[in-house]
């Protein structure tokens, strides 16, 4: 009887587990559910003979369901991915212009070639640069792909814009495209393949040296053109009181003003130093330096360096001059140490005497470099006429004209304000001296006569001269008074 009661209790527990769902699998929605089939009920064993209560085994504890069959919490629903970040406003404002450049000729570019693409305001090549793309090609050949991103805030509404590309070789434009019109209101622009053509050399071209820069002026067909600072400007003639003056097409802030063998150059409102003809140094040539003292002499046959106040001497046959942009170099393998002299075409002032020279000079040998000045200081005075702007700090009388013209024979002449004059001059290592002027004997207004008298007086007292940063000539008298003059 007790055995039957135990069996009935076990059956009740099984039925209760089925009713409460314990031991069933919960569908998560991730994979299709499996069909649960009831396990066959084991056959009921035959009743064993009833034993005494003291020999009956203790009832087995209820075994918990396996963890894999426990009910699992429903997973959280997957969240959507966050929105990608929006581009910044300024990127949305950019105008992308892409394309490529190539030429038809089967010519390889040198390793130092570089490419440039410019977007300019206006229809031609003289307008303001709005955006620029540059790349060193490093051996790459045409076609050259480019992409120029332009800030729309820099574009002028309603104005025309043009795009032009070029390839530079050796720092100079060698290939160039024709300018093409660009619509700044477009969302993006693909200009396709731009054809590069050879840059035509300037006819009747002249190269001038402007301090440590140079400018080339000449003609291509009927167009007057200037190459300055790595850029090319088409010019048009404008009226001027003297000389021949030109302005860049579409850019009056860029100009070339020729005055005899010299010129004044302004690039986008920035005035360059006075431009003079590019000349190879004439021989013999001498350069000197201080601390320690040294001297270099270059003749048609030999190049000789005396350094360390005369304790070091190096001599070699004069090599062929190597001209460069703004300099000339002499390179000689002297006594196994090498001797290289570089003569730069810009003004230099001696650190001890204050004397101006036409050339900055560096000399390299045996791992050392010496710096100094060279050339003939008299060449800074000779050439075009100087017009006096100030005498002893008093200025000059309105509409008066006093001038100085230095010649190679050691004479200086000109107008004194009323009369013509002439005098002798000489330059030494210490400075400049001018003899007492001889003049005609005309009579003029008292103000002009007084100015002329003071001018002649100071000329006879001149002891040195300087060239200031603006290119003006300043004559210094022994008592500190000065005469200032400038080439027109």
XYZ file of C-alpha atoms in Angstrom:
488
model
C 0.000 0.000 0.000
C 2.792 2.338 0.912
C 4.519 1.492 -2.372
C 1.405 2.393 -4.358
C 1.192 5.690 -2.495
C 4.811 6.554 -3.494
C 4.114 5.821 -7.140
C 1.040 8.030 -7.127
C 2.989 10.896 -5.552
C 5.747 10.649 -8.205
C 3.167 10.743 -11.006
C 1.620 13.866 -9.512
C 4.978 15.623 -9.464
C 5.603 14.808 -13.160
C 2.187 16.123 -14.138
C 2.839 19.318 -12.164
C 6.181 19.941 -13.894
C 4.522 19.635 -17.275
C 1.823 22.092 -16.256
C 4.298 24.730 -15.016
C 6.623 24.483 -18.078
C 9.720 23.457 -16.115
C 12.131 21.639 -18.412
C 10.657 23.073 -21.664
C 12.673 25.215 -24.194
C 11.843 28.888 -24.713
C 11.770 30.223 -28.299
C 14.107 33.289 -28.543
C 13.140 34.323 -32.061
C 16.728 33.902 -33.280
C 16.425 30.373 -34.659
C 13.398 28.252 -35.486
C 12.228 26.207 -32.459
C 12.789 22.447 -32.411
C 9.810 20.119 -32.153
C 9.613 18.671 -28.640
C 8.609 15.004 -28.684
C 7.604 13.347 -25.404
C 9.963 10.638 -24.268
C 8.444 7.193 -24.036
C 7.283 6.445 -20.504
C 9.361 3.686 -18.990
C 7.561 0.507 -18.131
C 6.444 0.240 -14.559
C 8.525 -2.368 -12.768
C 6.868 -5.318 -11.203
C 6.051 -4.756 -7.601
C 8.712 -6.068 -5.293
C 7.805 -7.816 -2.152
C 7.122 -5.378 0.622
C 9.973 -4.976 3.057
C 9.838 -3.801 6.592
C 9.855 -0.021 7.092
C 13.264 -0.127 8.743
C 14.822 -1.594 5.582
C 13.183 0.785 3.107
C 15.644 3.233 1.389
C 15.228 6.969 1.981
C 13.397 8.743 -0.855
C 15.854 10.236 -3.472
C 15.994 14.053 -3.490
C 14.462 15.782 -6.506
C 17.176 16.436 -9.155
C 17.129 20.000 -10.587
C 16.686 20.403 -14.332
C 19.924 20.846 -16.410
C 21.041 24.455 -17.011
C 20.578 24.045 -20.762
C 16.913 23.297 -20.167
C 16.277 26.187 -17.743
C 14.138 29.028 -19.064
C 16.314 31.813 -20.534
C 15.431 35.525 -20.416
C 14.371 36.933 -23.763
C 17.312 38.801 -25.422
C 17.159 42.579 -25.946
C 16.121 43.698 -29.393
C 19.135 44.816 -31.550
C 19.564 48.614 -31.648
C 20.027 50.412 -35.034
C 23.583 51.617 -35.940
C 24.290 55.257 -35.182
C 24.102 57.726 -38.049
C 27.497 58.431 -39.694
C 28.965 61.829 -38.791
C 27.992 64.588 -41.156
C 30.821 66.391 -43.017
C 31.813 69.767 -41.554
C 30.200 72.824 -43.025
C 33.408 74.104 -44.497
C 33.930 70.880 -46.483
C 30.477 71.267 -47.919
C 31.537 74.726 -49.053
C 34.529 73.438 -51.089
C 34.439 73.315 -54.889
C 36.289 70.235 -56.138
C 37.990 70.620 -59.527
C 39.730 67.548 -60.884
C 41.371 66.568 -64.133
C 44.714 65.624 -65.645
C 47.462 67.220 -67.768
C 49.511 65.668 -70.577
C 51.429 66.542 -73.725
C 51.680 64.644 -77.008
C 55.466 64.663 -77.389
C 57.347 61.510 -76.365
C 59.656 63.316 -73.926
C 60.439 62.120 -70.409
C 60.293 64.592 -67.535
C 63.379 65.019 -65.360
C 63.236 63.902 -61.701
C 63.108 67.520 -60.466
C 59.923 68.328 -62.432
C 56.898 69.657 -60.552
C 53.279 70.337 -61.483
C 51.176 73.409 -60.688
C 47.475 74.112 -61.215
C 46.055 77.580 -60.474
C 42.535 78.963 -60.282
C 42.554 82.699 -60.919
C 39.933 85.383 -60.799
C 39.188 86.776 -64.247
C 39.333 85.318 -67.746
C 43.110 85.431 -68.293
C 46.343 84.714 -66.457
C 46.932 87.977 -64.626
C 44.126 87.836 -62.065
C 44.291 87.127 -58.358
C 45.144 83.518 -57.444
C 42.128 82.003 -55.657
C 43.503 78.487 -55.120
C 46.585 76.538 -56.066
C 47.670 72.878 -56.279
C 51.351 71.909 -56.388
C 53.108 68.541 -56.466
C 56.689 67.341 -56.911
C 56.529 64.626 -59.563
C 59.642 62.725 -58.371
C 60.026 60.823 -61.633
C 56.321 60.444 -62.461
C 55.405 61.100 -66.077
C 52.367 62.502 -67.878
C 49.441 62.296 -67.643
C 49.489 64.072 -64.275
C 46.201 63.848 -62.359
C 45.195 66.658 -60.017
C 42.364 67.640 -57.695
C 41.993 71.232 -56.523
C 39.692 71.961 -53.569
C 38.544 75.584 -53.550
C 37.009 77.369 -50.586
C 33.853 78.912 -52.025
C 34.189 81.826 -49.609
C 37.209 82.954 -51.690
C 35.247 82.973 -54.950
C 33.798 86.264 -56.115
C 30.109 85.932 -56.875
C 29.301 86.710 -60.482
C 32.958 87.020 -61.497
C 34.647 84.935 -64.163
C 37.356 82.480 -63.102
C 39.936 80.559 -65.117
C 42.057 77.456 -64.548
C 45.524 76.848 -65.920
C 48.189 74.220 -65.297
C 51.916 73.982 -65.893
C 54.909 71.717 -65.398
C 58.130 73.280 -64.134
C 61.571 71.857 -64.894
C 64.609 73.303 -63.177
C 62.423 75.891 -61.467
C 61.141 77.346 -64.763
C 57.883 76.672 -66.626
C 58.523 74.158 -69.430
C 54.968 73.060 -70.339
C 51.759 75.012 -69.897
C 48.043 74.721 -70.678
C 45.745 77.349 -72.065
C 43.437 78.909 -69.427
C 39.907 77.487 -69.390
C 36.765 79.087 -67.947
C 35.395 77.682 -64.681
C 31.828 77.994 -63.405
C 32.188 78.659 -59.640
C 28.518 77.855 -59.007
C 28.935 74.174 -60.001
C 28.802 71.501 -57.319
C 31.931 69.774 -58.702
C 33.912 70.071 -61.929
C 35.824 67.505 -63.973
C 37.827 69.317 -66.663
C 39.063 66.090 -68.226
C 42.481 66.009 -69.909
C 44.193 69.387 -70.391
C 46.746 69.570 -73.175
C 50.189 70.881 -72.248
C 52.252 72.746 -74.845
C 55.872 73.841 -74.736
C 56.527 77.269 -73.238
C 57.745 79.456 -76.078
C 61.058 81.164 -75.310
C 60.898 84.934 -75.070
C 62.196 86.751 -78.120
C 64.552 89.696 -77.534
C 64.534 88.687 -73.868
C 66.561 90.423 -71.171
C 67.278 89.032 -67.717
C 67.789 91.512 -64.888
C 68.961 90.868 -61.348
C 66.825 92.408 -58.584
C 68.711 91.872 -55.335
C 68.655 88.103 -54.790
C 65.894 87.587 -57.393
C 65.764 87.838 -61.171
C 63.226 88.870 -63.792
C 63.080 88.108 -67.527
C 61.337 90.485 -69.917
C 60.650 89.768 -73.589
C 58.068 88.968 -76.257
C 56.139 85.925 -77.486
C 54.665 86.800 -80.859
C 52.787 90.053 -80.340
C 52.532 89.570 -76.554
C 54.896 91.260 -74.095
C 55.662 88.930 -71.209
C 57.477 89.018 -67.860
C 58.721 86.018 -65.876
C 59.234 86.850 -62.209
C 59.200 84.799 -59.015
C 58.328 81.574 -60.859
C 55.256 83.182 -62.468
C 54.522 84.445 -65.956
C 52.655 87.702 -66.586
C 51.317 89.002 -69.886
C 51.842 92.770 -69.999
C 50.260 95.744 -71.690
C 51.914 99.170 -72.189
C 50.720 102.132 -70.095
C 51.637 105.796 -70.237
C 54.572 107.022 -68.156
C 56.531 110.225 -67.710
C 59.792 108.484 -68.634
C 61.034 105.127 -69.837
C 58.685 102.319 -70.898
C 56.128 101.107 -68.379
C 53.963 97.963 -68.545
C 51.236 96.508 -66.350
C 50.056 92.913 -66.050
C 46.818 92.235 -67.904
C 44.029 92.302 -65.321
C 46.382 93.181 -62.459
C 47.608 96.807 -62.295
C 49.455 96.017 -59.039
C 52.059 94.095 -61.088
C 54.285 96.188 -63.363
C 57.601 96.432 -65.181
C 59.111 99.897 -65.675
C 62.182 99.990 -67.908
C 64.592 102.915 -67.460
C 67.592 102.543 -69.716
C 69.501 99.375 -68.764
C 67.707 99.165 -65.389
C 64.119 98.532 -64.358
C 61.666 98.739 -61.486
C 59.536 95.652 -60.867
C 56.420 95.435 -58.683
C 54.695 92.060 -58.175
C 51.206 92.249 -56.650
C 51.970 95.507 -54.898
C 55.382 94.377 -53.566
C 58.243 96.467 -54.966
C 61.422 94.545 -55.737
C 64.934 96.016 -55.350
C 66.224 97.893 -58.380
C 66.816 95.504 -61.280
C 70.119 95.675 -63.153
C 71.488 93.694 -66.116
C 72.652 90.150 -65.392
C 76.358 90.103 -66.067
C 79.105 87.527 -65.634
C 81.836 88.909 -63.358
C 84.602 90.611 -65.254
C 88.157 89.389 -64.678
C 90.327 90.046 -62.820
C 88.002 89.721 -59.829
C 88.914 90.271 -56.164
C 86.992 89.388 -53.016
C 87.943 89.955 -49.379
C 86.675 89.015 -45.945
C 87.423 89.549 -42.271
C 87.917 87.574 -39.058
C 90.114 85.895 -40.116
C 91.287 88.030 -42.999
C 91.276 86.448 -46.475
C 91.556 87.475 -50.125
C 90.549 85.723 -53.332
C 91.921 86.740 -56.751
C 90.499 85.270 -59.960
C 92.308 86.016 -63.210
C 92.015 84.516 -66.669
C 94.702 81.964 -65.697
C 94.642 81.311 -61.957
C 92.410 81.376 -58.895
C 94.361 82.140 -55.717
C 93.175 82.167 -52.107
C 95.136 83.686 -49.235
C 93.466 82.825 -45.918
C 94.144 82.940 -42.188
C 95.798 86.368 -42.563
C 98.171 84.989 -45.208
C 99.179 81.744 -43.485
C 97.173 79.571 -45.919
C 97.682 79.766 -49.679
C 95.810 77.716 -52.312
C 96.291 78.229 -56.047
C 94.665 76.468 -58.978
C 94.108 77.044 -62.699
C 90.987 79.115 -63.222
C 88.111 76.751 -64.099
C 85.300 77.492 -66.513
C 82.650 79.691 -64.884
C 79.362 77.938 -64.053
C 76.540 80.486 -64.420
C 73.388 80.073 -62.329
C 70.288 82.080 -61.563
C 71.677 85.055 -59.652
C 75.205 83.690 -59.180
C 78.390 82.482 -60.897
C 80.470 79.619 -59.518
C 84.141 78.706 -60.024
C 85.043 75.141 -58.984
C 88.663 73.904 -58.972
C 90.138 70.643 -57.547
C 93.093 72.462 -55.970
C 95.809 70.516 -54.115
C 93.366 67.728 -53.391
C 91.251 69.899 -51.074
C 88.965 71.510 -53.644
C 88.383 75.250 -53.997
C 84.898 76.565 -54.805
C 84.114 80.281 -55.098
C 80.496 81.429 -55.526
C 79.799 85.013 -56.580
C 76.230 86.143 -55.859
C 74.789 89.093 -57.789
C 73.578 91.124 -54.810
C 74.994 94.014 -52.855
C 77.354 93.402 -49.950
C 78.753 95.734 -47.270
C 82.213 95.194 -45.816
C 81.911 94.421 -42.101
C 84.872 96.647 -41.152
C 84.961 99.595 -43.565
C 81.269 99.838 -44.505
C 82.246 99.965 -48.200
C 79.499 98.616 -50.507
C 80.386 95.971 -53.098
C 78.368 94.533 -55.988
C 78.822 90.867 -54.979
C 78.342 88.616 -51.977
C 81.094 85.970 -52.112
C 81.511 82.604 -50.385
C 84.666 80.494 -50.636
C 84.662 76.813 -49.650
C 87.783 74.649 -49.192
C 88.885 71.751 -46.965
C 85.528 71.679 -45.181
C 85.622 75.412 -44.376
C 83.477 78.278 -45.683
C 84.555 81.924 -45.804
C 82.124 84.821 -46.343
C 82.916 88.256 -47.718
C 82.351 90.829 -50.445
C 83.781 91.204 -53.937
C 83.774 93.073 -57.204
C 84.538 96.687 -58.065
C 82.562 99.174 -55.910
C 82.803 101.749 -58.716
C 80.376 99.708 -60.823
C 77.651 100.577 -58.294
C 78.121 104.274 -59.109
C 78.506 104.055 -62.883
C 75.692 103.707 -65.362
C 72.458 105.664 -65.372
C 72.334 109.195 -63.980
C 71.519 109.838 -60.295
C 69.004 112.603 -59.455
C 69.573 114.386 -56.133
C 66.631 114.208 -53.703
C 68.170 115.728 -50.572
C 71.095 117.990 -49.673
C 72.194 118.103 -46.016
C 68.745 117.094 -44.815
C 67.055 120.141 -46.388
C 65.402 118.448 -49.342
C 65.629 120.221 -52.709
C 63.959 123.272 -54.196
C 60.765 122.479 -56.094
C 61.288 121.857 -59.819
C 65.062 122.116 -59.410
C 67.384 119.453 -60.782
C 70.777 118.425 -59.437
C 72.375 115.278 -60.864
C 75.434 113.007 -60.662
C 76.860 110.871 -63.478
C 79.965 108.747 -62.731
C 82.055 107.591 -65.688
C 84.711 104.879 -65.985
C 87.492 107.464 -66.513
C 87.245 108.715 -62.931
C 85.078 111.775 -63.641
C 81.705 112.770 -62.171
C 79.567 115.409 -63.871
C 76.029 116.777 -64.029
C 73.835 119.734 -63.086
C 74.376 121.596 -59.844
C 70.838 123.146 -59.805
C 71.781 126.087 -62.056
C 75.151 125.343 -63.659
C 76.837 122.339 -65.233
C 79.826 120.952 -63.321
C 82.571 118.316 -63.482
C 84.922 116.835 -60.880
C 87.243 113.878 -60.355
C 86.540 110.947 -58.047
C 88.508 108.002 -56.716
C 87.673 104.870 -54.734
C 90.075 103.171 -52.339
C 89.716 100.478 -49.721
C 88.717 103.164 -47.252
C 86.031 105.023 -49.214
C 85.160 107.563 -51.914
C 86.633 111.042 -52.438
C 85.494 113.757 -54.888
C 87.569 116.773 -55.874
C 86.275 120.346 -55.754
C 83.862 120.771 -58.713
C 84.478 123.164 -61.631
C 81.287 124.692 -63.063
C 79.894 127.162 -65.545
C 79.119 130.686 -64.309
C 75.419 131.173 -65.004
C 73.259 133.136 -62.539
C 69.876 131.791 -61.344
C 67.302 132.554 -58.663
C 68.811 133.004 -55.174
C 67.250 129.768 -53.813
C 68.796 127.736 -56.628
C 72.177 129.429 -56.222
C 72.197 128.694 -52.469
C 71.279 125.047 -53.045
C 73.965 124.685 -55.707
C 76.620 126.255 -53.480
C 75.812 123.850 -50.646
C 75.779 120.929 -53.073
C 79.247 121.775 -54.446
C 80.563 122.298 -50.922
C 79.458 118.870 -49.768
C 80.752 117.144 -52.906
C 84.258 118.324 -52.074
C 83.949 116.834 -48.572
C 82.663 113.360 -49.504
C 84.608 110.535 -47.836
C 82.465 107.455 -48.432
C 79.207 106.242 -49.988
C 76.486 103.679 -49.266
C 73.550 102.156 -51.142
C 70.496 101.881 -48.894
C 67.827 99.175 -48.939
C 65.700 101.124 -51.427
C 68.610 101.462 -53.877
C 69.310 105.140 -53.128
C 72.882 106.459 -53.266
C 74.007 108.283 -50.116
C 77.222 110.354 -50.201
C 78.678 110.947 -46.725
C 80.733 114.113 -46.024
C 83.470 114.236 -43.398
C 81.264 116.255 -41.010
C 78.381 113.750 -41.217
C 76.183 115.663 -43.650
C 74.864 113.734 -46.657
C 73.640 113.983 -50.232
C 70.940 111.500 -51.253
C 70.233 110.633 -54.893
C 68.205 108.064 -56.756
C 68.004 106.777 -60.303
C 64.685 107.741 -61.966
